[in-house]
Amino acid sequence: MNIRFLGAAQEVTGSCYHIDTGDLRFLVDCGMVQGGREGSARNRKPFDFDPRTIDFVLLTHAHIDHSGLLPKLTRDGFSGPIYTTHATADLLGVMLPDSAHIQETDAARAKRKSRQGRAPGPIYTMQNARDCLRQVEGVRYEEFVDPGPGVRCRFQDAGHIIGSAIIEVWVTQAGKTTKLVFSGDLGQPNRPILRDPVVIEEADILLIESTYGNREHPNQHGTVDLLAEIVRTTLKGGNIVVPAFAVGRTQEILYHLNRLTYEGQLEEPKVFVDSPMATEATRITREHLHLFDEEAKKFARLYKAGVGLSYLRFTGSVEESQAINQIRSGAIIISASGMCEAGRIRHHLRQNLPRRECAVMITGFQAEGTLGRRLVEGAKRVRLFGEDVPVRAAIHILNGFSAHADRTALLDWASGFKTPPRQTFVVHGEITAATDFAETLRTDKGWHVTVPGRGETFDLG
């Protein structure tokens, strides 16, 4: 049995792991690479395997960097089932068609701009997304699934976004069973809305994420206080633009704004969620209320009763989105994508970045090569729609809202194993974060740890 690391190896995006047991082959995740031209080029390349040979896919969660190439996989010949949680299956029904729409729109725009009328087609189409969705099979947390001969798996709550999962996989060969554990993206414990990640007690082979493997998050209460201060200060004369992931981050920000308003710390801000996908994701999130923690259930009931944010608008049409840009002050505009690489957020940034009275709140990880990363790193000018746009608005980085576990939380989760895994692979982290976290596991716990590179294959014994 071997494993090949095809993405999220010494990088954060493009999660994809290929496991060959000798009897069958399966993937854990099949994510899109996010980050500029290099990412786009990698997404277009043929897979490093024949999709027709894949027996099934296990999917940790719905974020596009974990799920975004599934329609391409189907298009290129994969015909097996995709196992994931019910909440993730519901989210995929929104996110994969939205991703396909972006691919088709970008391809059409590139063709119009091309002098010869030639440009690459979309990475995949809406029809590819619809075909892929027919292969998705939802499972419950803690339910055992037997996806193929000699393989059994179980999905456990990862606390990252609604439906996110840690996946336990037992592979039996010649009477010997090897247990693999894929952490997926682990959530930060003691956070609102979602439950804490489930502790796993044993594994032979462990893949653990390391997005924040060498950093600690700021105190959550301090981050919420900062959010309130930014809102009170900025809305007097300008707007706040929030690039937010449609799934997870948007709902968490709405939760905090609702609570702060309910408690009287904010005076009825005008909040716009300008992302059709975020609107649908919010609806789906409410449909899975049983996955919330108790405090979040309370505020969900208050919101349903009309308490809290009285001026919250979910905009759908292009005309409604454009109308927001006529507002010069007093608006909080939450829009996707979270790394500013596509979608309506780029229009709102073009309108508000040049204005000193405005602010941009960065609330999540920004991968290398993305526009969001350039803003975090202090760019004075950015390129939007073929224009050089000056960055005069205040850029606030609120890492306390990260949906990823920080270094301490990752180590605490790792401490749940009663005995060290035989082999641990540190993945889903930029090289410095991954190598630093791997060294911590070696020195603090005495584990055998490897930081795999993209394309590397390892024998699992």
Coordinates of C-alpha atoms in Angstrom, one line a residue:
M1 CA 0.0 0.0 0.0
N2 CA 1.3 3.5 -0.8
I3 CA 0.2 7.1 -0.7
R4 CA 1.0 9.8 -3.2
F5 CA 0.7 13.5 -2.2
L6 CA -0.7 15.4 -5.1
G7 CA -1.6 18.7 -3.4
A8 CA -1.6 20.5 0.0
A9 CA 2.0 19.3 0.4
Q10 CA 4.3 22.1 1.6
E11 CA 1.4 24.4 0.5
V12 CA -2.1 25.1 1.7
T13 CA -4.4 24.6 -1.3
G14 CA -5.2 21.8 -3.7
S15 CA -5.7 19.0 -1.2
C16 CA -5.5 15.6 -2.9
Y17 CA -4.1 12.3 -1.7
H18 CA -4.0 9.1 -3.8
I19 CA -4.0 5.8 -2.0
D20 CA -3.2 2.5 -3.8
T21 CA -3.8 -0.6 -1.7
G22 CA -2.8 -2.9 -4.4
D23 CA -6.4 -4.1 -4.7
L24 CA -8.1 -0.7 -5.3
R25 CA -7.3 3.0 -5.6
F26 CA -9.0 5.9 -3.9
L27 CA -8.6 9.6 -3.3
V28 CA -9.0 11.7 -0.2
D29 CA -10.1 15.1 -1.4
C30 CA -9.7 16.5 -4.9
G31 CA -9.2 20.2 -4.4
M32 CA -8.6 23.2 -6.6
V33 CA -5.3 25.1 -6.3
Q34 CA -5.9 28.7 -5.4
G35 CA -3.4 31.4 -6.2
G36 CA -2.9 33.4 -9.4
R37 CA -1.7 32.1 -12.8
E38 CA 0.3 29.3 -11.4
G39 CA -2.7 27.9 -9.6
S40 CA -4.9 28.2 -12.7
A41 CA -2.2 26.4 -14.8
R42 CA -2.0 23.5 -12.3
N43 CA -5.8 23.2 -12.2
R44 CA -5.8 22.8 -16.0
K45 CA -3.1 20.1 -16.1
P46 CA -4.1 16.5 -16.6
F47 CA -4.4 14.5 -13.3
D48 CA -1.2 12.6 -12.3
F49 CA -3.3 9.4 -12.5
D50 CA -6.0 7.9 -14.7
P51 CA -9.4 9.0 -13.2
R52 CA -10.9 5.9 -14.6
T53 CA -8.9 3.8 -12.2
I54 CA -10.2 5.5 -9.1
D55 CA -12.7 3.3 -7.2
F56 CA -14.1 6.0 -4.9
V57 CA -13.4 9.4 -3.2
L58 CA -13.5 10.3 0.4
L59 CA -14.1 14.1 0.9
T60 CA -13.3 15.9 4.2
H61 CA -15.3 19.0 3.5
A62 CA -16.8 21.4 1.0
H63 CA -14.2 24.2 0.7
I64 CA -13.1 24.5 -2.9
D65 CA -9.4 23.8 -2.1
H66 CA -10.6 20.3 -1.1
S67 CA -13.5 19.7 -3.4
G68 CA -13.1 22.0 -6.4
L69 CA -11.7 19.6 -9.0
L70 CA -14.2 16.8 -8.4
P71 CA -16.2 17.9 -11.6
K72 CA -13.0 17.7 -13.6
L73 CA -12.4 14.2 -12.1
T74 CA -15.8 13.1 -13.3
R75 CA -15.4 14.7 -16.7
D76 CA -12.1 12.8 -17.2
G77 CA -13.7 9.4 -16.5
F78 CA -14.2 8.8 -12.8
S79 CA -17.5 7.1 -12.3
G80 CA -17.4 5.9 -8.6
P81 CA -19.0 7.2 -5.5
I82 CA -17.9 10.3 -3.5
Y83 CA -18.5 9.7 0.2
T84 CA -18.9 12.7 2.5
T85 CA -21.1 14.0 5.3
H86 CA -24.7 15.0 4.6
A87 CA -24.0 18.7 5.3
T88 CA -21.1 18.7 3.0
A89 CA -23.2 17.0 0.3
D90 CA -25.7 19.8 0.6
L91 CA -23.0 22.4 0.4
L92 CA -21.5 20.8 -2.7
G93 CA -24.8 21.3 -4.4
V94 CA -24.2 25.0 -4.2
M95 CA -20.5 25.3 -4.4
L96 CA -19.6 23.1 -7.3
P97 CA -22.1 24.7 -9.7
D98 CA -20.9 28.1 -8.5
S99 CA -17.3 27.2 -9.2
A100 CA -18.3 25.9 -12.7
H101 CA -20.1 29.2 -13.4
I102 CA -17.0 31.1 -12.5
Q103 CA -14.9 28.9 -14.8
E104 CA -17.4 29.4 -17.7
T105 CA -17.6 33.2 -17.1
D106 CA -13.8 33.6 -16.9
A107 CA -13.3 31.6 -20.0
A108 CA -15.9 33.7 -21.9
R109 CA -14.3 36.9 -20.7
A110 CA -10.9 35.7 -21.8
K111 CA -12.2 34.8 -25.2
R112 CA -13.7 38.2 -25.7
K113 CA -10.5 39.9 -24.8
S114 CA -8.3 37.7 -26.9
R115 CA -7.3 39.4 -30.2
Q116 CA -7.8 36.2 -32.2
G117 CA -10.9 35.2 -30.3
R118 CA -9.0 32.2 -28.8
A119 CA -8.6 31.4 -25.2
P120 CA -8.6 28.2 -23.0
G121 CA -12.1 26.9 -22.3
P122 CA -13.4 26.5 -18.7
I123 CA -11.6 24.0 -16.5
Y124 CA -15.0 22.3 -16.3
T125 CA -18.6 23.2 -17.0
M126 CA -21.9 23.4 -15.2
Q127 CA -22.9 20.0 -16.8
N128 CA -19.7 18.5 -15.4
A129 CA -20.7 19.8 -12.0
R130 CA -24.2 18.4 -12.3
D131 CA -22.8 15.0 -13.4
C132 CA -20.4 15.0 -10.4
L133 CA -23.1 15.7 -7.9
R134 CA -25.0 12.6 -8.9
Q135 CA -22.0 10.6 -7.6
V136 CA -22.1 12.2 -4.1
E137 CA -23.3 9.9 -1.2
G138 CA -24.0 11.5 2.1
V139 CA -23.1 9.7 5.4
R140 CA -23.7 10.5 9.1
Y141 CA -20.9 11.3 11.5
E142 CA -19.7 8.1 13.3
E143 CA -21.4 5.9 10.8
F144 CA -19.2 3.1 9.4
V145 CA -19.0 2.9 5.6
D146 CA -17.5 0.1 3.5
P147 CA -16.6 1.8 0.2
G148 CA -14.6 -1.2 -1.3
P149 CA -13.3 -4.6 -0.5
G150 CA -11.0 -4.5 2.6
V151 CA -11.7 -0.8 3.3
R152 CA -13.9 0.6 6.1
C153 CA -14.1 4.3 7.0
R154 CA -15.8 6.6 9.5
F155 CA -16.3 10.4 9.4
Q156 CA -15.9 12.4 12.7
D157 CA -16.6 16.0 13.3
A158 CA -13.6 18.2 12.6
G159 CA -15.2 21.5 13.8
H160 CA -13.9 23.5 10.8
I161 CA -17.1 24.3 8.9
I162 CA -20.5 22.7 8.9
G163 CA -20.1 19.1 7.7
S164 CA -16.3 19.1 8.0
A165 CA -14.8 15.7 8.9
I166 CA -11.8 13.9 10.2
I167 CA -11.8 10.6 8.2
E168 CA -10.7 7.3 9.8
V169 CA -9.9 4.6 7.2
W170 CA -9.1 0.9 8.0
V171 CA -7.5 -1.0 5.2
T172 CA -7.2 -4.8 5.6
Q173 CA -4.8 -6.8 3.5
A174 CA -3.8 -10.5 4.0
G175 CA -5.4 -10.5 7.4
K176 CA -3.5 -7.3 8.6
T177 CA -5.4 -4.1 9.2
T178 CA -3.7 -0.6 8.9
K179 CA -5.6 2.4 10.2
L180 CA -5.1 5.7 8.4
V181 CA -6.4 9.0 9.8
F182 CA -6.9 12.1 7.7
S183 CA -7.4 15.2 9.9
G184 CA -8.8 17.3 7.1
D185 CA -8.9 20.9 8.3
L186 CA -9.2 21.0 12.1
G187 CA -11.2 23.8 13.7
Q188 CA -10.1 25.9 16.6
P189 CA -11.7 24.6 19.8
N190 CA -14.0 26.7 22.1
R191 CA -15.3 28.7 19.1
P192 CA -18.9 29.8 18.5
I193 CA -21.3 27.9 16.2
L194 CA -19.4 24.6 15.7
R195 CA -18.5 21.8 18.1
D196 CA -14.9 21.1 18.9
P197 CA -12.9 18.6 16.8
V198 CA -13.4 14.9 17.8
V199 CA -10.4 13.4 19.5
I200 CA -9.0 10.4 17.8
E201 CA -7.1 7.9 20.0
E202 CA -5.2 5.7 17.6
A203 CA -3.7 5.6 14.1
D204 CA -1.0 3.7 12.3
I205 CA -0.7 6.5 9.6
L206 CA -1.7 10.1 10.3
L207 CA -2.0 13.0 8.0
I208 CA -2.4 16.2 10.0
E209 CA -2.9 19.7 8.7
S210 CA -0.5 22.6 9.7
T211 CA -2.0 25.8 8.3
Y212 CA -1.1 27.6 11.5
G213 CA 1.4 25.0 12.7
N214 CA 3.9 27.7 13.9
R215 CA 1.5 30.4 15.0
E216 CA -1.0 31.1 17.8
H217 CA -4.3 32.8 17.2
P218 CA -5.1 36.0 19.1
N219 CA -7.6 35.7 22.0
Q220 CA -11.1 35.3 20.6
H221 CA -12.6 37.9 22.9
G222 CA -10.0 40.4 21.9
T223 CA -10.7 39.8 18.2
V224 CA -14.4 40.3 18.7
D225 CA -13.7 43.6 20.6
L226 CA -11.5 44.7 17.7
L227 CA -14.3 43.9 15.3
A228 CA -16.7 46.0 17.2
E229 CA -14.2 48.9 17.4
I230 CA -13.5 48.8 13.6
V231 CA -17.2 48.9 12.9
R232 CA -17.9 51.8 15.3
T233 CA -15.0 53.8 13.9
T234 CA -15.3 53.1 10.2
L235 CA -19.0 53.3 9.6
K236 CA -19.1 56.9 10.6
G237 CA -17.7 58.0 7.3
G238 CA -16.9 54.9 5.2
N239 CA -17.7 51.3 4.5
I240 CA -16.1 48.0 5.6
V241 CA -15.4 45.4 3.0
V242 CA -15.0 41.8 4.3
P243 CA -13.7 39.2 1.9
A244 CA -15.1 36.1 3.4
F245 CA -15.4 32.4 2.5
A246 CA -19.0 31.8 1.6
V247 CA -19.0 28.7 3.8
G248 CA -18.0 29.1 7.5
R249 CA -16.5 32.5 7.7
T250 CA -19.6 34.4 6.5
Q251 CA -21.8 32.7 9.0
E252 CA -19.4 33.3 11.9
I253 CA -19.1 37.0 11.1
L254 CA -22.9 37.3 11.0
Y255 CA -23.1 35.5 14.3
H256 CA -20.8 38.0 16.0
L257 CA -22.4 41.0 14.4
N258 CA -25.8 39.7 15.5
R259 CA -24.6 39.1 19.1
L260 CA -22.8 42.5 19.4
T261 CA -26.0 44.2 18.1
Y262 CA -28.2 42.2 20.5
E263 CA -26.0 43.2 23.4
G264 CA -26.1 46.9 22.5
Q265 CA -22.4 47.2 21.5
L266 CA -23.3 48.1 17.9
E267 CA -26.0 50.4 16.7
E268 CA -27.9 48.5 14.0
P269 CA -25.3 48.3 11.3
K270 CA -26.3 47.9 7.7
V271 CA -25.0 44.5 6.6
F272 CA -25.0 43.2 3.1
V273 CA -24.1 39.6 2.2
D274 CA -23.3 40.0 -1.5
S275 CA -22.7 36.5 -2.6
P276 CA -25.4 34.2 -3.9
M277 CA -23.3 31.2 -2.8
A278 CA -23.0 32.6 0.8
T279 CA -26.7 33.2 0.9
E280 CA -27.3 29.5 0.0
A281 CA -24.6 28.3 2.3
T282 CA -26.2 30.3 5.2
R283 CA -29.6 28.7 4.4
I284 CA -28.0 25.2 4.4
T285 CA -26.1 26.0 7.6
R286 CA -29.4 26.8 9.4
E287 CA -30.9 23.5 8.1
H288 CA -28.1 21.7 10.0
L289 CA -28.8 23.4 13.4
H290 CA -28.2 20.0 15.2
L291 CA -24.5 20.4 14.4
F292 CA -24.3 23.8 16.2
D293 CA -23.1 24.2 19.8
E294 CA -25.6 25.4 22.3
E295 CA -24.8 29.1 22.3
A296 CA -25.1 29.2 18.5
K297 CA -28.5 27.5 18.7
K298 CA -29.7 30.2 21.0
F299 CA -28.7 33.0 18.7
A300 CA -30.1 31.2 15.7
R301 CA -33.5 31.1 17.5
L302 CA -33.2 34.8 18.4
Y303 CA -32.4 35.7 14.7
K304 CA -35.4 33.6 13.6
A305 CA -37.5 35.6 16.0
G306 CA -36.4 38.9 14.5
V307 CA -34.0 39.9 17.3
G308 CA -30.5 41.3 16.5
L309 CA -29.6 42.4 13.0
S310 CA -32.6 44.2 11.7
Y311 CA -30.8 45.5 8.6
L312 CA -29.3 42.4 7.0
R313 CA -29.7 42.0 3.3
F314 CA -28.8 39.0 1.1
T315 CA -28.3 40.3 -2.4
G316 CA -28.9 38.1 -5.3
S317 CA -29.0 40.0 -8.6
V318 CA -26.1 41.8 -10.3
E319 CA -28.2 45.0 -10.1
E320 CA -28.5 44.7 -6.3
S321 CA -24.8 44.1 -6.1
Q322 CA -24.0 47.1 -8.2
A323 CA -26.4 49.3 -6.1
I324 CA -24.3 48.6 -3.0
N325 CA -21.4 50.4 -4.6
Q326 CA -23.5 53.6 -4.5
I327 CA -23.4 53.5 -0.7
R328 CA -20.6 55.8 0.5
S329 CA -20.8 55.1 4.3
G330 CA -22.4 53.0 6.9
A331 CA -22.3 49.6 5.1
I332 CA -20.6 46.3 6.0
I333 CA -20.2 44.4 2.8
I334 CA -19.5 40.7 3.2
S335 CA -18.6 39.0 -0.1
A336 CA -16.8 36.1 -1.7
S337 CA -14.2 34.9 -2.5
G338 CA -12.3 34.8 0.7
M339 CA -8.9 35.2 -0.9
C340 CA -10.2 38.0 -3.3
E341 CA -9.4 35.9 -6.3
A342 CA -12.9 35.9 -8.0
G343 CA -16.4 36.9 -7.5
R344 CA -18.1 40.1 -6.5
I345 CA -15.6 41.0 -3.8
R346 CA -13.3 42.4 -6.4
H347 CA -15.8 45.0 -7.5
H348 CA -16.3 46.1 -3.9
L349 CA -12.6 46.3 -3.4
R350 CA -12.2 48.4 -6.5
Q351 CA -14.8 50.9 -5.2
N352 CA -13.5 51.1 -1.6
L353 CA -9.8 50.4 -1.6
P354 CA -8.9 53.9 -2.8
R355 CA -10.9 55.6 0.0
R356 CA -9.0 56.4 3.2
E357 CA -12.3 56.5 5.2
C358 CA -13.0 52.8 4.4
A359 CA -11.6 49.6 5.8
V360 CA -11.0 46.0 4.6
M361 CA -11.2 43.2 7.2
I362 CA -9.1 40.1 6.4
T363 CA -10.6 37.3 8.5
G364 CA -9.0 34.1 7.1
F365 CA -5.9 32.6 5.7
Q366 CA -4.6 34.1 2.4
A367 CA -2.6 31.7 0.2
E368 CA 0.5 32.8 -1.6
G369 CA -0.1 34.4 -4.9
T370 CA -3.6 35.6 -4.1
L371 CA -4.8 39.2 -4.1
G372 CA -5.7 38.8 -0.4
R373 CA -2.2 37.9 0.4
R374 CA -0.9 41.0 -1.3
L375 CA -3.2 43.1 0.8
V376 CA -2.0 41.4 4.0
E377 CA 1.6 42.0 2.9
G378 CA 1.0 45.8 2.6
A379 CA 0.7 46.3 -1.2
K380 CA 0.3 50.0 -2.0
R381 CA -1.4 49.3 -5.4
V382 CA -3.2 46.2 -6.7
R383 CA -4.5 45.2 -10.1
L384 CA -8.3 44.9 -10.5
F385 CA -10.1 44.5 -13.9
G386 CA -7.1 45.8 -15.8
E387 CA -6.7 48.9 -13.6
D388 CA -4.1 49.9 -11.0
V389 CA -6.0 50.6 -7.9
P390 CA -4.4 52.5 -5.0
V391 CA -4.7 50.9 -1.5
R392 CA -5.7 53.8 0.8
A393 CA -8.3 52.0 2.9
A394 CA -7.2 50.6 6.3
I395 CA -6.3 46.9 6.1
H396 CA -7.2 45.0 9.3
I397 CA -6.1 41.4 9.8
L398 CA -8.3 39.5 12.3
N399 CA -6.6 36.1 12.6
G400 CA -8.7 35.4 15.6
F401 CA -11.5 34.4 13.3
S402 CA -9.5 31.7 11.6
A403 CA -11.4 28.4 11.2
H404 CA -8.1 26.5 11.5
A405 CA -6.6 25.2 14.7
D406 CA -3.5 27.1 15.8
R407 CA -0.3 25.5 16.9
T408 CA -1.5 24.9 20.5
A409 CA -4.8 23.4 19.4
L410 CA -3.1 21.2 16.8
L411 CA -0.7 19.9 19.5
D412 CA -3.6 19.3 21.9
W413 CA -5.5 17.3 19.3
A414 CA -2.4 15.3 18.6
S415 CA -2.1 14.6 22.3
G416 CA -5.3 12.6 22.1
F417 CA -3.5 9.6 20.5
K418 CA -2.8 7.1 23.2
T419 CA 0.3 5.8 21.3
P420 CA 2.3 7.6 18.6
P421 CA 1.3 6.8 15.0
R422 CA 3.8 4.7 13.2
Q423 CA 4.2 7.4 10.6
T424 CA 2.9 11.0 10.6
F425 CA 2.8 13.2 7.6
V426 CA 2.4 17.0 8.1
V427 CA 0.4 18.5 5.3
H428 CA -1.8 21.5 4.3
G429 CA 0.7 24.1 5.4
E430 CA 3.2 26.4 3.7
I431 CA 6.7 25.0 4.0
T432 CA 7.8 27.0 7.1
A433 CA 4.6 26.2 9.0
A434 CA 4.7 22.6 8.1
T435 CA 8.4 22.0 8.9
D436 CA 8.2 23.9 12.2
F437 CA 5.2 21.9 13.3
A438 CA 6.8 18.7 12.2
E439 CA 9.9 19.5 14.3
T440 CA 7.7 20.3 17.3
L441 CA 6.0 16.8 17.0
R442 CA 9.4 15.2 16.8
T443 CA 11.0 17.0 19.8
D444 CA 7.9 17.3 22.0
K445 CA 6.3 13.9 21.3
G446 CA 9.1 11.8 19.8
W447 CA 7.0 11.0 16.8
H448 CA 8.3 9.8 13.4
V449 CA 7.3 12.7 11.2
T450 CA 7.7 13.6 7.5
V451 CA 6.8 16.7 5.5
P452 CA 6.0 15.3 2.1
G453 CA 6.6 17.3 -1.1
R454 CA 4.1 17.5 -3.9
G455 CA 4.3 14.4 -6.1
E456 CA 6.1 12.2 -3.5
T457 CA 5.0 8.7 -2.9
F458 CA 5.5 6.7 0.3
D459 CA 5.2 3.0 1.1
L460 CA 2.8 2.5 4.0
G461 CA 3.9 -1.1 4.7

